Coordinates of C-alpha atoms and ligand atoms in Angstrom, one line a residue:
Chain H
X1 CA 7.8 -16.6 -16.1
X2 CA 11.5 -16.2 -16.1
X3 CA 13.4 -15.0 -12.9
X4 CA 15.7 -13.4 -14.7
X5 CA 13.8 -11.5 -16.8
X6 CA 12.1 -10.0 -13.8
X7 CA 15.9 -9.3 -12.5
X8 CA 16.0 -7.3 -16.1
X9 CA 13.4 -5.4 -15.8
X10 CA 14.4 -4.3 -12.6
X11 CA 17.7 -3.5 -12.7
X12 CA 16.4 -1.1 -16.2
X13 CA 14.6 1.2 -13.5
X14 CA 17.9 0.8 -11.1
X15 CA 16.5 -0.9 -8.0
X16 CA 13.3 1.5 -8.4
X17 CA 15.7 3.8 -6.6
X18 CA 14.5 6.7 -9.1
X19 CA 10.6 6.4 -9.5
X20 CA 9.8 4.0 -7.1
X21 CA 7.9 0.5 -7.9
X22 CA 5.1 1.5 -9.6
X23 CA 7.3 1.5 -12.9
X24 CA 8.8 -1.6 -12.3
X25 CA 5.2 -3.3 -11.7
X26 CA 4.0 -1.6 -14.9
X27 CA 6.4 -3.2 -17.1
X28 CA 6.1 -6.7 -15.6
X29 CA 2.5 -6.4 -16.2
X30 CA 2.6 -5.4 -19.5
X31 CA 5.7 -8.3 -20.6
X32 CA 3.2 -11.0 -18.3
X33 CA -0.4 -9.5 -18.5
X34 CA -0.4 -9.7 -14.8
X35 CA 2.0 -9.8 -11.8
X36 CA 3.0 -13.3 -11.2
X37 CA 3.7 -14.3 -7.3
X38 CA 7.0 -15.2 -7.9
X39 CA 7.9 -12.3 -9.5
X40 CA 6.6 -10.1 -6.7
X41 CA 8.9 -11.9 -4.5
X42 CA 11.7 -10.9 -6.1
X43 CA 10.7 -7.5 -6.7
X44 CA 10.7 -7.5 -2.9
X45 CA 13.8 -8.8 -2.6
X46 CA 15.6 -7.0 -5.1
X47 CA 14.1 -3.4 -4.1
X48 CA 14.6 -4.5 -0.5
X49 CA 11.0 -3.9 0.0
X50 CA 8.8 -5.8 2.4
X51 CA 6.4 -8.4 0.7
X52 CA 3.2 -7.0 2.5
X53 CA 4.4 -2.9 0.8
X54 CA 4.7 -4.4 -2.8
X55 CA 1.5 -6.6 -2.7
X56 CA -0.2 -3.2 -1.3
X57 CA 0.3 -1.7 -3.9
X58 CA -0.8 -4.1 -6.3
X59 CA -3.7 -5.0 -5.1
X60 CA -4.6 -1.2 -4.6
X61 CA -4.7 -0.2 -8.5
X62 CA -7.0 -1.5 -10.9
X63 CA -4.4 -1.5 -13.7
X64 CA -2.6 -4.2 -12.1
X65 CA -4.0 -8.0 -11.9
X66 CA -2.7 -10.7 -9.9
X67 CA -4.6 -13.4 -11.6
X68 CA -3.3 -14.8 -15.1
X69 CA -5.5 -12.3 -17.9
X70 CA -6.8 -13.7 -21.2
X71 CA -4.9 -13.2 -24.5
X72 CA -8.2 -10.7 -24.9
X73 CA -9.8 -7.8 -23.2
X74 CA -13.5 -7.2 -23.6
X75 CA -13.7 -3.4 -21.2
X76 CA -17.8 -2.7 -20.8
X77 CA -18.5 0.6 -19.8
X78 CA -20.9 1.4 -16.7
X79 CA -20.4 5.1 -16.4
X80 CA -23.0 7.1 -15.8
X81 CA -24.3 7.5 -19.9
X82 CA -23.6 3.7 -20.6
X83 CA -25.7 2.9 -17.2
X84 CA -28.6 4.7 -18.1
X85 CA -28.7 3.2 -21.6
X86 CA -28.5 -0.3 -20.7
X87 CA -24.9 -1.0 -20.1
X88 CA -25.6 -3.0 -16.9
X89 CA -27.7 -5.6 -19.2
X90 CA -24.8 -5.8 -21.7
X91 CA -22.9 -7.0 -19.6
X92 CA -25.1 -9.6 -18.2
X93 CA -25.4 -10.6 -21.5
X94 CA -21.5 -10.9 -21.7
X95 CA -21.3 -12.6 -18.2
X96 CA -23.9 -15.2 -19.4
X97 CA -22.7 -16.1 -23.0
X98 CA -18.6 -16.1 -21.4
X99 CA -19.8 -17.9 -18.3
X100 CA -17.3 -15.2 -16.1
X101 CA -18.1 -12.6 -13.7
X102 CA -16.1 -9.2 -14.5
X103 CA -12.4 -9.5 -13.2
X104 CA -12.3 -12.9 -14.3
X105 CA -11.0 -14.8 -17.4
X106 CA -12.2 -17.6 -19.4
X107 CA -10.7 -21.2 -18.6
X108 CA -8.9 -21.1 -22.2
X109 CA -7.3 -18.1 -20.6
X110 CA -8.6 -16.5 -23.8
X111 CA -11.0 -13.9 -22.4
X112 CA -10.8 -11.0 -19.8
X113 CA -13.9 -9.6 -18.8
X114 CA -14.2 -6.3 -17.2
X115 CA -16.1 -3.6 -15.9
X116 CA -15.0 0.2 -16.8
X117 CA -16.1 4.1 -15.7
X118 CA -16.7 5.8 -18.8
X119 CA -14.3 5.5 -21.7
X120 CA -14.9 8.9 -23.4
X121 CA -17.5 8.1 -25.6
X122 CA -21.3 8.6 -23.9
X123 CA -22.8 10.0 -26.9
X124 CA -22.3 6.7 -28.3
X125 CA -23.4 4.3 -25.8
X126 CA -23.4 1.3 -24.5
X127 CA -19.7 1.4 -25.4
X128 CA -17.9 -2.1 -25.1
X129 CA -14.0 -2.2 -26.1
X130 CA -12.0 -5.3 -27.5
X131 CA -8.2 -4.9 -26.9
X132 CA -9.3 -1.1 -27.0
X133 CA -11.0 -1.2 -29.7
X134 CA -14.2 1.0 -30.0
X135 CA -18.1 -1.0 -30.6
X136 CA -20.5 1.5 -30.4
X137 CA -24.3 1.5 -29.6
X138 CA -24.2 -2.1 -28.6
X139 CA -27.3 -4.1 -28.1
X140 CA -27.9 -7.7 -26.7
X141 CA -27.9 -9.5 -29.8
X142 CA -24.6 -8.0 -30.9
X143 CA -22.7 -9.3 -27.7
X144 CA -22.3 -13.0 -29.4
X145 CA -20.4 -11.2 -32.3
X146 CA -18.3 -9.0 -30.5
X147 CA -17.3 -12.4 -28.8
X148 CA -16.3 -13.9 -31.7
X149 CA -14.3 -11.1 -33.4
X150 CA -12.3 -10.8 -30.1
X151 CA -11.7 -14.5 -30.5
X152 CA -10.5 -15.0 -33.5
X153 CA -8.6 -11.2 -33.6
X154 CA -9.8 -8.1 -35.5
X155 CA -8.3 -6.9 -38.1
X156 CA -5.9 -4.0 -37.3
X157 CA -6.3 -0.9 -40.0
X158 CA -2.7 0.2 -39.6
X159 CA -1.6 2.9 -41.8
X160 CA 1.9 1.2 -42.8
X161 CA 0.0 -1.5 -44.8
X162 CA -2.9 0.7 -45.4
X163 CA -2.7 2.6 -48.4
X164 CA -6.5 3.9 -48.6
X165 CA -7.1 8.3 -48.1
X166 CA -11.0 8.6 -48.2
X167 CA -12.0 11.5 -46.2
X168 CA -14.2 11.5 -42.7
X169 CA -16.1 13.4 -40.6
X170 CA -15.8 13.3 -37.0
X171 CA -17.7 14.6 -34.5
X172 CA -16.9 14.6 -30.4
X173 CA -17.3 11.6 -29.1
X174 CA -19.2 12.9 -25.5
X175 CA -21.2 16.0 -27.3
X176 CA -22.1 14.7 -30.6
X177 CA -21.3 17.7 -32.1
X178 CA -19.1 18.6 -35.2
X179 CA -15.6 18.6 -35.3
X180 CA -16.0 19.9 -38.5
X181 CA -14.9 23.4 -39.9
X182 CA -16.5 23.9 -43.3
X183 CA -14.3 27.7 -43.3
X184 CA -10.8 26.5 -43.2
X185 CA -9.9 23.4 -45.8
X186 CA -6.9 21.8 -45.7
X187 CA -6.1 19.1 -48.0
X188 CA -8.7 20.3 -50.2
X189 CA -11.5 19.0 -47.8
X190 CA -12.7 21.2 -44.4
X191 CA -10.6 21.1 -41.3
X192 CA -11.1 19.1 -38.0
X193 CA -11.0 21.6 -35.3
X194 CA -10.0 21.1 -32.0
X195 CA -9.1 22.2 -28.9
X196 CA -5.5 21.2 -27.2
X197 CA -3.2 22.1 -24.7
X198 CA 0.1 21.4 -23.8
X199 CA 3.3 22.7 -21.7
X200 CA 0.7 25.5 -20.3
X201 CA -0.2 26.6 -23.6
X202 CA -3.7 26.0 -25.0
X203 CA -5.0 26.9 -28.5
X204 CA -6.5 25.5 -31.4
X205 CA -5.5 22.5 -34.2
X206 CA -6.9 21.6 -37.2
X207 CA -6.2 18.6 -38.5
X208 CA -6.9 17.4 -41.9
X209 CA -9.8 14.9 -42.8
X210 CA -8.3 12.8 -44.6
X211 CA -7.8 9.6 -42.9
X212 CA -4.1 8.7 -44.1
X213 CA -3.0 12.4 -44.2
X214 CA -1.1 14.2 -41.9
X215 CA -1.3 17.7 -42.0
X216 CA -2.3 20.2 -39.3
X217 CA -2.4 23.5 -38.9
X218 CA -2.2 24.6 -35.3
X219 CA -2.1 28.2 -33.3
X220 CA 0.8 27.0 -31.2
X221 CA 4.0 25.0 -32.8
X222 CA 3.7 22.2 -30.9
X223 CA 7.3 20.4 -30.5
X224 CA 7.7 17.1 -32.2
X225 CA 7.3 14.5 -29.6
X226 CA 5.3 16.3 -27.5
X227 CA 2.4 14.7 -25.8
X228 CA -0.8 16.9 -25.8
X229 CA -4.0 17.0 -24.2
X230 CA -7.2 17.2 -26.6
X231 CA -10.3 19.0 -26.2
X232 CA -13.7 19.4 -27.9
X233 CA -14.3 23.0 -28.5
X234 CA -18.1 23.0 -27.8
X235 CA -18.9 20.9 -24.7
X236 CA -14.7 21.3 -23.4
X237 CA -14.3 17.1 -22.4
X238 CA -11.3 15.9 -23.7
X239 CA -10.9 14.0 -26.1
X240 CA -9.7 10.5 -23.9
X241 CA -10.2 6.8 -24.4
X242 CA -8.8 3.8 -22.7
X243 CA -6.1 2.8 -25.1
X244 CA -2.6 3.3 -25.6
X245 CA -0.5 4.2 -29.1
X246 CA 0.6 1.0 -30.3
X247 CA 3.6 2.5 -31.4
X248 CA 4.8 4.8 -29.1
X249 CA 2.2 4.0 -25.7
X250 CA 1.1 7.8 -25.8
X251 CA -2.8 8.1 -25.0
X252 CA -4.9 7.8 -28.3
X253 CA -7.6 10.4 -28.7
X254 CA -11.0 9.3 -29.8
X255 CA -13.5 11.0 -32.4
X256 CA -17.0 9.7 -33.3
X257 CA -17.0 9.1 -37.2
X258 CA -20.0 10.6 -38.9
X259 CA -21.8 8.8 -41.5
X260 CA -20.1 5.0 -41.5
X261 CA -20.3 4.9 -37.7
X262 CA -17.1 3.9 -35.9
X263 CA -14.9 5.6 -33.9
X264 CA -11.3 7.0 -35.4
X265 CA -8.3 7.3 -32.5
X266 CA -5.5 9.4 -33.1
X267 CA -2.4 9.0 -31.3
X268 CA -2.0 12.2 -29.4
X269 CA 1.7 12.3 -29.5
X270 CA 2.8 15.1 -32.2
X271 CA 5.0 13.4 -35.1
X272 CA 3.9 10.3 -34.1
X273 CA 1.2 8.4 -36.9
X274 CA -0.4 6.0 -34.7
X275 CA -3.9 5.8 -35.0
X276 CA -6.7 3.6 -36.0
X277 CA -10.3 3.3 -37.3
X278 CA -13.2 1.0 -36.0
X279 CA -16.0 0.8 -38.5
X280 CA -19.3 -0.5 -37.1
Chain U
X1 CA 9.0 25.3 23.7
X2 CA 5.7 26.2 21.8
X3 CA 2.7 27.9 23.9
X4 CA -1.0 27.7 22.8
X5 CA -3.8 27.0 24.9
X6 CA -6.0 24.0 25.9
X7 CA -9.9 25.0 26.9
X8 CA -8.5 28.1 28.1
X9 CA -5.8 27.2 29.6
X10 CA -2.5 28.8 28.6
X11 CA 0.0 25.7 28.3
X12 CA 3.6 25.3 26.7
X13 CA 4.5 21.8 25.3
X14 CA 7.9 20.8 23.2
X15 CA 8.0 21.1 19.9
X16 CA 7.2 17.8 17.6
X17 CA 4.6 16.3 20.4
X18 CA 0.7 16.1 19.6
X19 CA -1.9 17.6 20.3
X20 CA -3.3 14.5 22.2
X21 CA -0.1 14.4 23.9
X22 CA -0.2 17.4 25.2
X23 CA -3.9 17.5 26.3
X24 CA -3.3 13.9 27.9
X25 CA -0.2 15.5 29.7
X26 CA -2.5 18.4 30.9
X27 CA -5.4 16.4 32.3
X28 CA -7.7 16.7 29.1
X29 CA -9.1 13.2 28.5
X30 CA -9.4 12.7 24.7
X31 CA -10.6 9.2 23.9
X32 CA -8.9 7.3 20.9
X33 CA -9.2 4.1 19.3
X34 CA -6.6 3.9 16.5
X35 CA -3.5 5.6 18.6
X36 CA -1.1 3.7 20.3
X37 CA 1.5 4.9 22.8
X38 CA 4.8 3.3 21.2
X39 CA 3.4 3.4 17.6
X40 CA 3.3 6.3 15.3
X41 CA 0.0 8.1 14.8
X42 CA -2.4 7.0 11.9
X43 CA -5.1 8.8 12.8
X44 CA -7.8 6.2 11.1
X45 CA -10.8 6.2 13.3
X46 CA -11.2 10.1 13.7
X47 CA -12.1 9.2 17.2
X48 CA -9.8 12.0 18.9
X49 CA -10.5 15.1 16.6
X50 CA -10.7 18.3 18.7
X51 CA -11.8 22.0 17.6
X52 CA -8.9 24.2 16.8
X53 CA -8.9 27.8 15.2
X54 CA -11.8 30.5 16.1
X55 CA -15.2 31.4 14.7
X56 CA -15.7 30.6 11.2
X57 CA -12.3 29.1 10.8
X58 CA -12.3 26.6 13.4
X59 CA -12.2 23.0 12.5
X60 CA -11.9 19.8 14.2
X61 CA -8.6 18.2 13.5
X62 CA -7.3 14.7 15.1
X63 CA -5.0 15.6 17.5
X64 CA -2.9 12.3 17.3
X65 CA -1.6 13.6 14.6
X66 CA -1.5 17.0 14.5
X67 CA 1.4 18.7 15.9
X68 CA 1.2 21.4 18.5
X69 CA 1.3 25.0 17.0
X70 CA 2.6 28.1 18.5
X71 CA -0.5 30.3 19.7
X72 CA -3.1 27.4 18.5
X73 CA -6.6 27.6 20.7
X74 CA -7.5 24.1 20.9
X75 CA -10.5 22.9 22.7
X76 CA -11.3 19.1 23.4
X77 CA -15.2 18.9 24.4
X78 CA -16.6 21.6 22.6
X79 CA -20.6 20.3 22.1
X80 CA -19.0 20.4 18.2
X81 CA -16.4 18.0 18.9
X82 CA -19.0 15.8 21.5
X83 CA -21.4 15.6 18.6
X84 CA -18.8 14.2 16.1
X85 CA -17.3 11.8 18.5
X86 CA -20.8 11.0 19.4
X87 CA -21.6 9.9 15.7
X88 CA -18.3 8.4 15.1
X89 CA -18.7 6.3 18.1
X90 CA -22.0 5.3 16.5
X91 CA -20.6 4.2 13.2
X92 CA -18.2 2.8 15.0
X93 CA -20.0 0.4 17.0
X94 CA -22.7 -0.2 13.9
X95 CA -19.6 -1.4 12.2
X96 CA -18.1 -3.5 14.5
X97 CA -20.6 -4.2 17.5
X98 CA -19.2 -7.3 19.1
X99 CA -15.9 -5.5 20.5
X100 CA -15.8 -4.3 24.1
X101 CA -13.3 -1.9 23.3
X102 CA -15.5 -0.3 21.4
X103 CA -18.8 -1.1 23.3
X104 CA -17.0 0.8 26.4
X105 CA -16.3 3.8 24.6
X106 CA -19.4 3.8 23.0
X107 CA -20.9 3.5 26.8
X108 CA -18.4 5.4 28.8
X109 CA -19.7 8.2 26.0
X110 CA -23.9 8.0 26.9
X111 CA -24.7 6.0 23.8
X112 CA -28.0 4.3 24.5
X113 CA -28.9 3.2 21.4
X114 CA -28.1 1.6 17.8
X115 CA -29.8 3.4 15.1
X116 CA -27.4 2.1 12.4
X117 CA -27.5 -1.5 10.8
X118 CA -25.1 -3.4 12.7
X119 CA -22.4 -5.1 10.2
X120 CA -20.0 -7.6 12.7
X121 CA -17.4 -6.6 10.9
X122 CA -14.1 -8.8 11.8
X123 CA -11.5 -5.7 11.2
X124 CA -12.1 -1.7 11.5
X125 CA -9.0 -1.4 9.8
X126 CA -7.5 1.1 12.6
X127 CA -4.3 0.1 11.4
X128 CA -3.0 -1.5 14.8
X129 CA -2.0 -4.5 13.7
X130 CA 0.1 -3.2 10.8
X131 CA 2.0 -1.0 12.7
X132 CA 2.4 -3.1 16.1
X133 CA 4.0 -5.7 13.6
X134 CA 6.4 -3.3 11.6
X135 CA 7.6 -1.0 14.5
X136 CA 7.9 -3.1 17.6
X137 CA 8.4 -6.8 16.1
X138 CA 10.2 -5.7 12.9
X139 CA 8.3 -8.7 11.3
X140 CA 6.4 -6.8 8.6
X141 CA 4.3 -9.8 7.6
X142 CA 0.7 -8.3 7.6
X143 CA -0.4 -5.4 5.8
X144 CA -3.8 -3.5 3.9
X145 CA -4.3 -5.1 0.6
X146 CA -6.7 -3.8 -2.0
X147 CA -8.7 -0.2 -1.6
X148 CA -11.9 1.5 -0.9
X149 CA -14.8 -1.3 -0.5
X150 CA -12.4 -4.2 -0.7
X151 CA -9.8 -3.1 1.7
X152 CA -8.7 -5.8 4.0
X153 CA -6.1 -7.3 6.1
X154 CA -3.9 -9.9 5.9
X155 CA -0.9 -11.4 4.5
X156 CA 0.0 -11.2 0.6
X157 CA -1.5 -13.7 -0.8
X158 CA -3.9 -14.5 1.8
X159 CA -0.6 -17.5 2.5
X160 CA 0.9 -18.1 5.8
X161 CA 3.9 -15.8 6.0
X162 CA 7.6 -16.5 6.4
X163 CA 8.4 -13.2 8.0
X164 CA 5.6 -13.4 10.8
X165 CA 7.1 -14.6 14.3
X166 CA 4.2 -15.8 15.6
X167 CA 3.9 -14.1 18.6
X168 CA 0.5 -12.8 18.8
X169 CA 0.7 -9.0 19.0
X170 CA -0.9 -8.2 16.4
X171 CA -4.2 -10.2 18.1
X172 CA -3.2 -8.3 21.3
X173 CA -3.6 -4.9 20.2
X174 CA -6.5 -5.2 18.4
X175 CA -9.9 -3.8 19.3
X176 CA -12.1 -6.2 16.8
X177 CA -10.2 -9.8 17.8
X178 CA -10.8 -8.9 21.4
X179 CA -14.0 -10.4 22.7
X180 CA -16.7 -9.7 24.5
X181 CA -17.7 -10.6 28.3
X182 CA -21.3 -12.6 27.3
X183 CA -21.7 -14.8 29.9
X184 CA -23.0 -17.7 28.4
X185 CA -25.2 -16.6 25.8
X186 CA -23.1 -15.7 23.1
X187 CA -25.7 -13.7 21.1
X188 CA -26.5 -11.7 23.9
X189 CA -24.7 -7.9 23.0
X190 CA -23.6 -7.8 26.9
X191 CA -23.7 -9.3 29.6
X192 CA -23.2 -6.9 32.9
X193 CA -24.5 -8.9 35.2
X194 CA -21.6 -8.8 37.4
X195 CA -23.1 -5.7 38.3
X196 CA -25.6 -7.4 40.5
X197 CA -25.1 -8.4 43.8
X198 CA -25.0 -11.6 43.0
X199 CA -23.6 -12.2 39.3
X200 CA -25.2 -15.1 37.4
X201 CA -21.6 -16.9 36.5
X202 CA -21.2 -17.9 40.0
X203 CA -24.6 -20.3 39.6
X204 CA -23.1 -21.4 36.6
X205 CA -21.2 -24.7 36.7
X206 CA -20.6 -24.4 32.8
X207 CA -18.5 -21.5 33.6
X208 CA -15.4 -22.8 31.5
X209 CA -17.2 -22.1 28.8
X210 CA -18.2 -18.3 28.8
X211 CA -16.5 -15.9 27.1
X212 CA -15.8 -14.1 30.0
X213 CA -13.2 -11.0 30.4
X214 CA -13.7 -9.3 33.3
X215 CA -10.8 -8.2 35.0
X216 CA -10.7 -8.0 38.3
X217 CA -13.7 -10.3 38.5
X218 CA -15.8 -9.9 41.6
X219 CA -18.1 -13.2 40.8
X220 CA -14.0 -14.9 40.2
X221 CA -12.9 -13.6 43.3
X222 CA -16.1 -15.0 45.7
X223 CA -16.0 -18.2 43.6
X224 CA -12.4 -18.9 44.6
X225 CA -13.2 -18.5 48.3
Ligands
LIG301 S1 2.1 -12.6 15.1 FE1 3.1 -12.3 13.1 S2 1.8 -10.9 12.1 FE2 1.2 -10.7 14.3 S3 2.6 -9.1 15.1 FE3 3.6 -11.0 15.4 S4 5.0 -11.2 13.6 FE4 3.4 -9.7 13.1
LIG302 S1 -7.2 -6.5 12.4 FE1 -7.7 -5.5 14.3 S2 -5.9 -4.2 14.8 FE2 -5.7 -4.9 12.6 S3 -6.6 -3.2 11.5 FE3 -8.2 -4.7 11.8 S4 -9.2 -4.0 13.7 FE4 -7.3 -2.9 13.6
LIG303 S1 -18.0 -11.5 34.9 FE1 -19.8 -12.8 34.8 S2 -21.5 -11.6 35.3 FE2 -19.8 -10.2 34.8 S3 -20.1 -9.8 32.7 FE3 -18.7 -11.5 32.8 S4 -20.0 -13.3 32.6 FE4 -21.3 -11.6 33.1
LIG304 S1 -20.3 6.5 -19.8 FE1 -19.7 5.0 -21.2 S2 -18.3 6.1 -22.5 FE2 -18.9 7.6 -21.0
LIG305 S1 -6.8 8.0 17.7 FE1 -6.6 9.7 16.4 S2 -7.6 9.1 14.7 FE2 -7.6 7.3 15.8

């Protein structure tokens, strides 16, 4: 860790005059994968904070660590879905072949381990994510794999290197029903249809099906840049995971893919083209 | 001035002050736990809630910090409010059993009995602590770390602090670190025997030894004679 930086990031959010300190440990976390003691003390002294007010606070949410995290981030879900399907015993399984308890990280700091509360996909459970990455349906015997490909890295399907338009068909990830509207095409192939809201507006989208294409067609304009909220027009959950946009840290939305068995995100930013695919 | 009434009776009070203020001030005992004179209210135990409002709308409230209201009808011993005290005194002392500050409350209140498991638990989180240290020694050096289940006390990092002054109030004003009277059986809950005529410490030649906290003492007093 380097003091300095730490001075950096504080001084960006101006003393965490504006917004407080939350920001500040945000950023700290995500440079460090955790909040280092040294650089809480000079959060406090910078922010002219007391120690005992910053460490309250980061030891209160669950999105901040104080321990050193592994380079990976194995998330097992034990809401209520994943529970009743087994979840609990998936994670045994990961405690026993990792040799950690959840909050904890391998001793080749290579690992994090952790417990989650429903990640927005029960109709496809026991849901385990890797660096928020979606495994779907997972058993016992898969566990040693799912080690192994968060080990040695999994490949990223990012639509800058990949050229490939097939089309999909989705389905909402909590419902299991269609997303799929066989009456309007676009792109030659049916529309996706959902539900979304944004700026107190709430209407529908269709998106196209082609994975690689982006045209939509939606009631509202929706601004460029604009963050919006998605829904599943039958059962009404929205459409939320666990990860971020790696380009632009919006909230990705998650749909089941029918047929191949994965789960496609979507970044849920308009204009911007995050997304990507996990095949099972 | 604001005017509302306490159990009937038609008071005024300054603006700003509480409501346990302003019962205290008028002769209505209200029992707290949490509260401090000198520290700001927290209002963590629930121990001092009272019964404001009328018929359907009335609702128990903790009057350390809520602030008198112009024409509020505040009563502090409705059976409502004795019940809830009752059962927070309960949970209280399940959680917490080996303090006398809360083993007189729970007495001085007819509890008789434990129905809840009993948990020894070394902090009730009231709160005291924190606040003793940040308004009257300035030190800031303890504080709640973590949430829900895993809430505790302490000092960041669970290290010994640089800001703390080391001068104790924080063990002064707090209702869990303070011990019991036991005589010399430290298991036993209580011991009360001073309430015979003649208490069993003054037999007692080990008496250096018991965790003994009565003050005045009358078995002290007839063993200094
Ligand atoms: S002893 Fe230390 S922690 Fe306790 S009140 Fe004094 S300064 Fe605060
Ligand atoms: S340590 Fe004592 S005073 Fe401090 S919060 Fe716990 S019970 Fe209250
Ligand atoms: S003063 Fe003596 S007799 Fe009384 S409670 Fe304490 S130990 Fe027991
Ligand atoms: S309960 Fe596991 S994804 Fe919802
Ligand atoms: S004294 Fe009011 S809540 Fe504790």
């Amino acid at each position: 860790m380097n003091p300095e930086h730490i001075r950096e990031i504080i001084d960006h959010h101006e003393g965490g005059k504006k917004a407080g300190i939350i920001p500040i440990l945000e950023d700290i976390q995500s440079q460090y994968s955790y909040l280092p003691e040294e650089a809480l003390r000079i959060v406090a002294e910078k922010t002219g904070r007391s120690l005992v007010d910053i460490y309250g606070v980061a030891s209160f949410y669950k999105a901040f660590s104080l321990k050193p995290r592994g380079k990976h981030l194995i998330s097992i879900c034990l809401g209520t879905a994943c529970h009743v399907r087994g979840g609990l015993r998936i994670a045994e399984e990961f405690e026993r072949q990792l040799k950690i308890k959840p909050g904890e990280t391998t001793k080749d700091k290579e690992i994090t381990l952790e417990t989650v509360n429903c990640l927005g996909a029960c109709a496809l459970g026991p849901i385990v994510t890797v660096d928020g990455r979606y495994f779907s349906n997972v058993v016992s015997p898969k566990v040693r794999e799912i080690i192994h490909k968060a080990r040695t890295g999994l490949d990223r399907v990012d639509i800058k290197t990949d050229e490939r338009i097939f089309p999909v068909e989705v389905a909402c990830p909590r419902c299991n029903h269609s997303l799929m509207d066989r009456h309007h095409y676009i792109d030659g192939y049916p529309s996706i249809r959902v539900t979304v809201s944004f700026e107190f507006k709430h209407g529908w989208v269709r998106l196209s099906c082609l994975y690689g294409s982006y045209s939509v067609d939606s009631e509202y304009k929706i601004p460029d840049g604009v963050i919006t909220n998605f829904f599943c027009p039958h059962c009404h959950a929205e459409l939320i995971g666990a990860s971020e946009c790696m380009t632009c840290g919006a909230p990705m939305v998650p749909m089941l893919v029918r047929g191949e068995g994965g789960m496609i995100q979507i970044c849920s930013r308009r204009g911007c083209k995050g997304h990507r695919l996990d095949l099972t | 001035m604001i005017s509302l009434t306490i159990n009937g009776l038609e008071v005024s009070m300054e603006e700003g002050t509480t409501l346990l203020e302003a019962s205290r001030f008028y002769g209505f005992p209200i029992p707290t736990l949490c509260h401090m004179d000198g520290l700001s209210p927290y209002g963590a135990c629930r121990l001092c809630v009272v019964e404001i409002g009328q018929g359907a709308n009335a609702k128990l409230v903790t009057s350390c910090t809520y602030p008198v209201e112009e024409g509020l009808q505040v009563r502090t011993a409705s059976s409502r409010v004795v019940k809830a005290r009752k059962m927070i005194l309960e949970l209280l002392l399940a959680s917490c059993p080996q303090s006398k500050t809360i083993q007189d409350l729970a007495s001085s209140h007819d509890i008789r009995q434990q129905r809840f498991k009993q948990e020894f638990e070394d902090c009730i989180l009231c709160g005291r602590c924190v606040r003793m240290c940040e308004e009257q020694m300035a030190a800031k050096a303890i504080g709640f770390r973590g949430r829900g289940e895993k809430r505790s006390l302490g000092t960041p990092f669970d290290m010994k602090s640089e800001t703390c002054r080391l001068c104790g109030a924080c063990m002064y004003v707090c209702p869990a670190c303070e011990l019991r009277c036991t005589y010399t059986e430290l298991d036993k809950a209580i011991c009360g025997g001073c309430a015979n005529l003649s208490p069993p410490c003054l037999e007692k030649n080990s008496f250096d030894d018991m965790m003994c906290y009565m003050e005045p003492c009358v078995a002290c007093e007839v063993k200094k004679d």
